[in-house]
Amino acid sequence: MNTDLEIIKLSIDEHLSIIKNLPELSDKIKEVADILAAAAKNDNHLFICGNGGSAADSQHFSAEYRGRFEKERKGLKATALTVDTSSLTAIGNDYGFEDVFSRQLEALASQGDVVFLISTSGKSKNILKAAEAARAIGVVTIALT
């Protein structure tokens, strides 16, 4: 059985391994940055969604867009699809939890907008349905899994 100290060391080693391998993702990171920059320049809307901790990340991401990040600038259009409790509960009740993000995208998103999906597993039904809805609308889809 692992001791608490061993668990901590394993966790640190895992994080260091991920950081060490980030340079391999440089092209993908640049591609995402370019997509987000173009959307902001064209006054398109960024929608972000996720469950649990990823919902919190969605809200933080949206706040940085609307507020500021590192420098003074105009607020950017961004919405975390996780914050409208009336929509979440109505859609969840009437259609099912798997539709809580896709229905909002159908109502709010337009071609040229961007949806940023965050999922630890990459298998959450509501995230997958949001991706399907986004593609049908012509929204650029980015997934962080």
Short mmCIF file of C-alpha atoms in Angstrom, two decimals:
data_model
loop_
_atom_site.label_atom_id
_atom_site.label_comp_id
_atom_site.label_asym_id
_atom_site.label_seq_id
_atom_site.Cartn_x
_atom_site.Cartn_y
_atom_site.Cartn_z
CA MET A 1 0.00 0.00 0.00
CA ASN A 2 1.26 3.47 -0.88
CA THR A 3 1.97 5.84 1.94
CA ASP A 4 0.71 9.39 1.81
CA LEU A 5 4.21 10.57 0.92
CA GLU A 6 4.47 8.05 -1.94
CA ILE A 7 1.09 9.19 -3.30
CA ILE A 8 2.23 12.81 -3.21
CA LYS A 9 5.49 11.96 -4.99
CA LEU A 10 3.63 9.93 -7.65
CA SER A 11 1.27 12.84 -8.25
CA ILE A 12 4.16 15.29 -8.63
CA ASP A 13 5.96 12.89 -10.99
CA GLU A 14 2.81 12.58 -13.13
CA HIS A 15 2.45 16.36 -13.36
CA LEU A 16 6.12 16.79 -14.27
CA SER A 17 5.78 14.16 -17.00
CA ILE A 18 2.82 16.02 -18.50
CA ILE A 19 4.69 19.33 -18.41
CA LYS A 20 7.77 17.70 -19.95
CA ASN A 21 5.65 16.49 -22.89
CA LEU A 22 3.89 19.83 -23.53
CA PRO A 23 6.36 20.91 -26.25
CA GLU A 24 4.97 18.06 -28.38
CA LEU A 25 1.63 19.88 -28.32
CA SER A 26 3.02 23.28 -29.37
CA ASP A 27 1.41 23.12 -32.82
CA LYS A 28 -2.00 22.27 -31.34
CA ILE A 29 -1.70 24.97 -28.67
CA LYS A 30 -0.83 27.56 -31.36
CA GLU A 31 -3.75 26.38 -33.51
CA VAL A 32 -6.17 26.85 -30.61
CA ALA A 33 -4.69 30.26 -29.78
CA ASP A 34 -5.08 31.34 -33.42
CA ILE A 35 -8.72 30.18 -33.47
CA LEU A 36 -9.51 32.06 -30.26
CA ALA A 37 -7.69 35.19 -31.45
CA ALA A 38 -9.54 35.19 -34.78
CA ALA A 39 -12.89 34.74 -33.05
CA ALA A 40 -12.16 37.64 -30.69
CA LYS A 41 -11.00 39.84 -33.59
CA ASN A 42 -14.19 39.04 -35.53
CA ASP A 43 -16.37 39.74 -32.48
CA ASN A 44 -17.55 36.13 -32.32
CA HIS A 45 -18.74 34.52 -29.12
CA LEU A 46 -16.85 31.91 -27.10
CA PHE A 47 -18.97 29.31 -25.30
CA ILE A 48 -17.34 27.06 -22.71
CA CYS A 49 -18.74 24.02 -20.93
CA GLY A 50 -17.74 21.15 -18.69
CA ASN A 51 -18.94 19.17 -15.68
CA GLY A 52 -17.78 19.35 -12.07
CA GLY A 53 -14.30 20.87 -11.84
CA SER A 54 -14.43 21.47 -15.59
CA ALA A 55 -17.56 23.58 -15.02
CA ALA A 56 -15.52 25.71 -12.64
CA ASP A 57 -12.77 25.96 -15.28
CA SER A 58 -15.44 27.05 -17.79
CA GLN A 59 -16.55 29.86 -15.52
CA HIS A 60 -12.98 30.99 -14.88
CA PHE A 61 -12.22 30.95 -18.63
CA SER A 62 -15.30 33.05 -19.36
CA ALA A 63 -14.46 35.52 -16.58
CA GLU A 64 -10.96 36.06 -18.01
CA TYR A 65 -12.48 36.78 -21.42
CA ARG A 66 -15.10 39.21 -20.12
CA GLY A 67 -12.73 40.88 -17.70
CA ARG A 68 -9.09 41.04 -18.57
CA PHE A 69 -6.12 38.74 -18.69
CA GLU A 70 -2.61 40.12 -18.17
CA LYS A 71 -3.33 43.43 -19.92
CA GLU A 72 -6.03 46.04 -20.26
CA ARG A 73 -8.33 45.43 -23.22
CA LYS A 74 -11.95 45.48 -24.27
CA GLY A 75 -14.10 42.72 -22.75
CA LEU A 76 -14.64 39.77 -25.07
CA LYS A 77 -17.84 37.81 -25.71
CA ALA A 78 -17.77 34.63 -23.63
CA THR A 79 -20.33 32.53 -21.83
CA ALA A 80 -19.89 29.55 -19.55
CA LEU A 81 -22.88 27.35 -20.34
CA THR A 82 -22.72 26.06 -16.78
CA VAL A 83 -24.04 29.11 -14.93
CA ASP A 84 -27.68 29.59 -15.94
CA THR A 85 -29.34 27.38 -13.34
CA SER A 86 -32.82 28.00 -14.71
CA SER A 87 -31.78 26.80 -18.18
CA LEU A 88 -29.78 23.89 -16.79
CA THR A 89 -32.61 22.62 -14.63
CA ALA A 90 -35.38 23.24 -17.17
CA ILE A 91 -33.48 21.55 -19.99
CA GLY A 92 -32.32 18.76 -17.69
CA ASN A 93 -35.87 18.17 -16.50
CA ASP A 94 -37.57 18.43 -19.90
CA TYR A 95 -34.96 16.74 -22.11
CA GLY A 96 -32.34 15.13 -19.88
CA PHE A 97 -28.95 16.13 -18.50
CA GLU A 98 -27.25 15.06 -21.73
CA ASP A 99 -28.92 18.03 -23.50
CA VAL A 100 -28.09 20.85 -21.06
CA PHE A 101 -25.30 22.29 -23.22
CA SER A 102 -26.48 21.36 -26.74
CA ARG A 103 -29.87 23.06 -26.28
CA GLN A 104 -28.18 26.25 -25.09
CA LEU A 105 -25.85 26.22 -28.10
CA GLU A 106 -28.81 25.72 -30.44
CA ALA A 107 -30.41 28.83 -28.91
CA LEU A 108 -27.35 31.06 -28.57
CA ALA A 109 -24.55 30.11 -30.97
CA SER A 110 -24.03 31.25 -34.55
CA GLN A 111 -21.69 30.25 -37.31
CA GLY A 112 -18.22 31.64 -36.60
CA ASP A 113 -18.57 31.31 -32.84
CA VAL A 114 -16.35 28.92 -30.89
CA VAL A 115 -17.25 26.30 -28.30
CA PHE A 116 -14.56 25.09 -25.92
CA LEU A 117 -15.46 21.74 -24.38
CA ILE A 118 -13.66 20.58 -21.24
CA SER A 119 -13.91 16.94 -20.15
CA THR A 120 -11.54 14.84 -18.08
CA SER A 121 -12.79 11.60 -19.64
CA GLY A 122 -13.80 12.94 -23.05
CA LYS A 123 -16.88 10.69 -22.78
CA SER A 124 -19.49 12.84 -21.03
CA LYS A 125 -22.74 12.56 -22.99
CA ASN A 126 -23.64 16.23 -22.54
CA ILE A 127 -20.21 17.30 -23.83
CA LEU A 128 -20.43 14.96 -26.85
CA LYS A 129 -23.92 16.25 -27.66
CA ALA A 130 -22.67 19.84 -27.36
CA ALA A 131 -19.96 19.02 -29.91
CA GLU A 132 -22.56 17.56 -32.28
CA ALA A 133 -24.81 20.60 -31.93
CA ALA A 134 -21.89 22.97 -32.46
CA ARG A 135 -20.83 21.21 -35.66
CA ALA A 136 -24.41 21.30 -36.98
CA ILE A 137 -24.53 25.08 -36.41
CA GLY A 138 -21.09 25.67 -37.93
CA VAL A 139 -19.44 26.57 -34.66
CA VAL A 140 -15.72 25.88 -34.35
CA THR A 141 -15.24 23.16 -31.73
CA ILE A 142 -12.22 22.78 -29.44
CA ALA A 143 -11.99 19.98 -26.89
CA LEU A 144 -9.66 19.78 -23.92
CA THR A 145 -9.77 16.20 -22.63
#
